[in-house]
PDB file of C-alpha atoms in Angstrom:
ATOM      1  CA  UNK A   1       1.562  24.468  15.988  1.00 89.00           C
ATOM      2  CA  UNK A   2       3.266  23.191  12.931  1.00 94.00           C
ATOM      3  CA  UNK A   3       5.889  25.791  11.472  1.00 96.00           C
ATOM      4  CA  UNK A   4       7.621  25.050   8.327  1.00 97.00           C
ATOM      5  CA  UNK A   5      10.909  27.795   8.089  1.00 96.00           C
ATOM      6  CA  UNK A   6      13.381  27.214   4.834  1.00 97.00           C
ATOM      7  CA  UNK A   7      16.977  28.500   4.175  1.00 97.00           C
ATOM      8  CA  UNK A   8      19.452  28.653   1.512  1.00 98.00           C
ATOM      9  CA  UNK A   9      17.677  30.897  -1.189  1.00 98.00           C
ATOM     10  CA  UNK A  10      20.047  33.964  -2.854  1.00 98.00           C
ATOM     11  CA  UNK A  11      21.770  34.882  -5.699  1.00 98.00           C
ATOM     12  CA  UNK A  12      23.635  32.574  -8.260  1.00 98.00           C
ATOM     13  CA  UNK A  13      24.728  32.694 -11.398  1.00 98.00           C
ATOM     14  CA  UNK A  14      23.380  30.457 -14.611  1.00 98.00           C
ATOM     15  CA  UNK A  15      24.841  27.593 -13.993  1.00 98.00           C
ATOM     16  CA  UNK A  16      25.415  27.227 -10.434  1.00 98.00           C
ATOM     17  CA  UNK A  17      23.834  25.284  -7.347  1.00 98.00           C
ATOM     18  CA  UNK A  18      22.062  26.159  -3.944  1.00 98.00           C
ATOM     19  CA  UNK A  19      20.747  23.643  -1.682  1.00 98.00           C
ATOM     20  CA  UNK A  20      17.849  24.742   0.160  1.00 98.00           C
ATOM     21  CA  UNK A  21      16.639  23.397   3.998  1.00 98.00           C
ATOM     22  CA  UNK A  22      13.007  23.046   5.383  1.00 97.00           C
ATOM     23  CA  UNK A  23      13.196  22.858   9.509  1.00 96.00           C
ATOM     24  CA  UNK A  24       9.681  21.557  10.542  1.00 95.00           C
ATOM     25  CA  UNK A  25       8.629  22.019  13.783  1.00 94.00           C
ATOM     26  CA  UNK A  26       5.986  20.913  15.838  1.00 91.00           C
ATOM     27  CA  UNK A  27       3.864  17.807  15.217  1.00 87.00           C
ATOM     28  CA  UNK A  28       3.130  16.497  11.361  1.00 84.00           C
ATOM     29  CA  UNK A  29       1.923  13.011  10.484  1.00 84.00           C
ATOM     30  CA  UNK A  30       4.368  10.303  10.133  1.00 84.00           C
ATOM     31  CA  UNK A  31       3.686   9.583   6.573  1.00 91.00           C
ATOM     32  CA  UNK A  32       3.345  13.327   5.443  1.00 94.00           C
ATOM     33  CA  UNK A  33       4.066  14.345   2.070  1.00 97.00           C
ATOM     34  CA  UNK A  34       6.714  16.848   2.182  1.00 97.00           C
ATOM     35  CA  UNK A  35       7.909  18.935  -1.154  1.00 98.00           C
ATOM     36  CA  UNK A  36       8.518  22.082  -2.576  1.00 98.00           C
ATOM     37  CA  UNK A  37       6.854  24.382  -4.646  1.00 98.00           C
ATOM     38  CA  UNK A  38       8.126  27.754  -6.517  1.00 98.00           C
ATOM     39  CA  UNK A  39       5.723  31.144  -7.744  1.00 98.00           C
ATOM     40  CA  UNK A  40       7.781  33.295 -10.461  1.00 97.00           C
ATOM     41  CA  UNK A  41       6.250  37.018 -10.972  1.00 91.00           C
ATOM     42  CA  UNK A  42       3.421  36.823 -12.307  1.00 94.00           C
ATOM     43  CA  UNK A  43       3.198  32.686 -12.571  1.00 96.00           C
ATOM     44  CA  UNK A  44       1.051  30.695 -10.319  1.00 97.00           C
ATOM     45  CA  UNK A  45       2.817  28.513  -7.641  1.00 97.00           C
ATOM     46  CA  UNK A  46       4.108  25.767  -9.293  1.00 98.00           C
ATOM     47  CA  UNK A  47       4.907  22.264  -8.068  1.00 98.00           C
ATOM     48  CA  UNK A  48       8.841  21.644  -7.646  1.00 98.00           C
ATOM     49  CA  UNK A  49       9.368  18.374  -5.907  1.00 98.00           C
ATOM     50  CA  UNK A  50       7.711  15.759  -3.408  1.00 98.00           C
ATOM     51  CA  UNK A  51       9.152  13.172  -1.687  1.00 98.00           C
ATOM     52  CA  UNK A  52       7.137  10.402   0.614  1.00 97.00           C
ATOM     53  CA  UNK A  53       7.765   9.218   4.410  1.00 94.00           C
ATOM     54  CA  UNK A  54       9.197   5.946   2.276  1.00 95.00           C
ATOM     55  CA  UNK A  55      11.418   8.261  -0.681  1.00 96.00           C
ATOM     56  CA  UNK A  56       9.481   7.763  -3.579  1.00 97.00           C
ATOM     57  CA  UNK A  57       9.964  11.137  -5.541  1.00 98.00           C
ATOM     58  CA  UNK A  58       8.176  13.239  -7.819  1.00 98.00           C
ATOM     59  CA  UNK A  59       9.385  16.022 -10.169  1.00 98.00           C
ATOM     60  CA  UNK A  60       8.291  18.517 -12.530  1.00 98.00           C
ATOM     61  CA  UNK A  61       9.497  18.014 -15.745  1.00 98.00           C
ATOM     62  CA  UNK A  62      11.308  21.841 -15.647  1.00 97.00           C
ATOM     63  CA  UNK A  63      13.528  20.093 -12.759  1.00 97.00           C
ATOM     64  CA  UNK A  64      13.809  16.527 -13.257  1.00 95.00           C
ATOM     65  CA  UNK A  65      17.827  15.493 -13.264  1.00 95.00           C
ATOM     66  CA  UNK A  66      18.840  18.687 -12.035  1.00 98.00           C
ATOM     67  CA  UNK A  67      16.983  18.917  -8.935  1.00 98.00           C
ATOM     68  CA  UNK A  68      17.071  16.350  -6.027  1.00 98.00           C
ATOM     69  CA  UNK A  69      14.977  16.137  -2.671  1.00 98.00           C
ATOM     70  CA  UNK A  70      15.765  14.538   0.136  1.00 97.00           C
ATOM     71  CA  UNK A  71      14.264  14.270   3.594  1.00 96.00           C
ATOM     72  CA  UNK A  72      14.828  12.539   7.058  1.00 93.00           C
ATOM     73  CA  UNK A  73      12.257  11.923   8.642  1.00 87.00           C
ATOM     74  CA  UNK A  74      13.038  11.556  12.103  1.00 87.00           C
ATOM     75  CA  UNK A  75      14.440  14.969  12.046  1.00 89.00           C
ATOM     76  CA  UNK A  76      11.734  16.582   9.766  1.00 91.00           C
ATOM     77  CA  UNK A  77      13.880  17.956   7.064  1.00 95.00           C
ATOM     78  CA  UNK A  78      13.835  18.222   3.742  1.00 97.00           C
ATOM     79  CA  UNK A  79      15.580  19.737   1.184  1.00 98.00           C
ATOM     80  CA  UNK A  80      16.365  20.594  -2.485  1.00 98.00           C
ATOM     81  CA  UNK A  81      19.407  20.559  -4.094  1.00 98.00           C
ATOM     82  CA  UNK A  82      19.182  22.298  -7.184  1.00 98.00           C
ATOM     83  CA  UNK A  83      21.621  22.309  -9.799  1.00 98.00           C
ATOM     84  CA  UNK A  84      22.683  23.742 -13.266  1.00 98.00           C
ATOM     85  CA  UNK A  85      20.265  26.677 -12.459  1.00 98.00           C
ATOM     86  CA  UNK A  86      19.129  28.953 -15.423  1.00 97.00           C
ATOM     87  CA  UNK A  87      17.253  32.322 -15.260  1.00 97.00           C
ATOM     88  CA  UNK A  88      13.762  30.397 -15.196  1.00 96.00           C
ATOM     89  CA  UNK A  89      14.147  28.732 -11.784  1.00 98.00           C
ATOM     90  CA  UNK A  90      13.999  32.586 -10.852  1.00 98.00           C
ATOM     91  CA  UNK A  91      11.360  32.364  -8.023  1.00 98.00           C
ATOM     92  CA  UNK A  92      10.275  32.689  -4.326  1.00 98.00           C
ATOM     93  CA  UNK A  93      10.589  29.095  -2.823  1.00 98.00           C
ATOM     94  CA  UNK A  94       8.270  27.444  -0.553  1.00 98.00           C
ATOM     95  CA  UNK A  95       8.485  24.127   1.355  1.00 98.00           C
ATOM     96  CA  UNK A  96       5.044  22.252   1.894  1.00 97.00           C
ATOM     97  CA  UNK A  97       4.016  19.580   4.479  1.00 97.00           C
ATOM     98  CA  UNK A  98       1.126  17.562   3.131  1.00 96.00           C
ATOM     99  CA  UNK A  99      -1.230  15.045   3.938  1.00 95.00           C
ATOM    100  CA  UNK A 100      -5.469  14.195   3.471  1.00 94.00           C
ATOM    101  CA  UNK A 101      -6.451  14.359   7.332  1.00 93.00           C
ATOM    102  CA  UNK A 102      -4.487  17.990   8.440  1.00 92.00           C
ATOM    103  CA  UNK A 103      -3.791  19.558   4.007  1.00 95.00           C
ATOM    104  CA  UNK A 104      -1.442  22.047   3.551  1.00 96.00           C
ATOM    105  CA  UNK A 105       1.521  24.060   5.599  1.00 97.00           C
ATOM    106  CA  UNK A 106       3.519  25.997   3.881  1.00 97.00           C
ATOM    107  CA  UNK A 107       6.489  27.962   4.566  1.00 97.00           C
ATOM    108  CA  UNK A 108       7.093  31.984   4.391  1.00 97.00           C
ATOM    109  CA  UNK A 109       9.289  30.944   1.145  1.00 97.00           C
ATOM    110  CA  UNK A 110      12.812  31.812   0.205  1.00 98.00           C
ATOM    111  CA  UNK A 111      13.908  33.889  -2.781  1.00 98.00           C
ATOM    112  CA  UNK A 112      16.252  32.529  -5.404  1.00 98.00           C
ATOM    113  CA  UNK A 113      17.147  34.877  -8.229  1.00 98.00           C
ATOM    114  CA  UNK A 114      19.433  33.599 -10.899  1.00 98.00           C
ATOM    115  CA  UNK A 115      21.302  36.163 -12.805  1.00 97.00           C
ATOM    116  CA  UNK A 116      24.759  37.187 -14.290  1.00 94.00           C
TER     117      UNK A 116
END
């Protein structure tokens, strides 16, 4: 069974950084999609980031040049480093494994709240 389990949500001020970390376990396709999506109260789940098997990337524009994903795909990681946070990117964060054959896994999500 395919498990996706991320790490590295909390509290941080406007301003600051967190990195989050996707563990994948179990068997995905080589060429997966993996990314990360976000839901704010009352907002649906929103596209973050994706990143291909080969790195090409993919941002929303809320994000784009203060977040960066990675991933290594022998390991089936990926993460998010997200900086110069501001009270918007206030939201329960979810990593996602996709591809057309197998669609969606998610994650159980991990909060980040960011507040003075």
């Amino acid at each position: 069974q395919v498990q996706l389990m991320e790490s590295g949500g909390g509290l941080v001020q406007p301003g600051g950084s967190l990195r989050l970390s996707c563990a994948v376990s179990g068997s995905i396709m080589t060429n997966a999609r993996m990314g990360w999506y976000r839901q704010a109260p009352g907002r649906q789940r929103e596209l973050v980031a994706t990143i291909t098997s080969g790195g090409t990337t993919n941002y929303a524009d809320s994000v784009e040049r203060r977040f960066t994903i990675s991933r290594h795909n022998a390991k089936n990681m990926v993460w998010l480093l997200m900086d110069s946070l501001n009270p918007e990117d206030t939201a329960v964060y979810f990593c996602n494994v996709w591809h057309r054959r197998t669609g969606n896994y998610w994650g159980q999500g991990t909060l980040v709240t960011v507040s003075s």
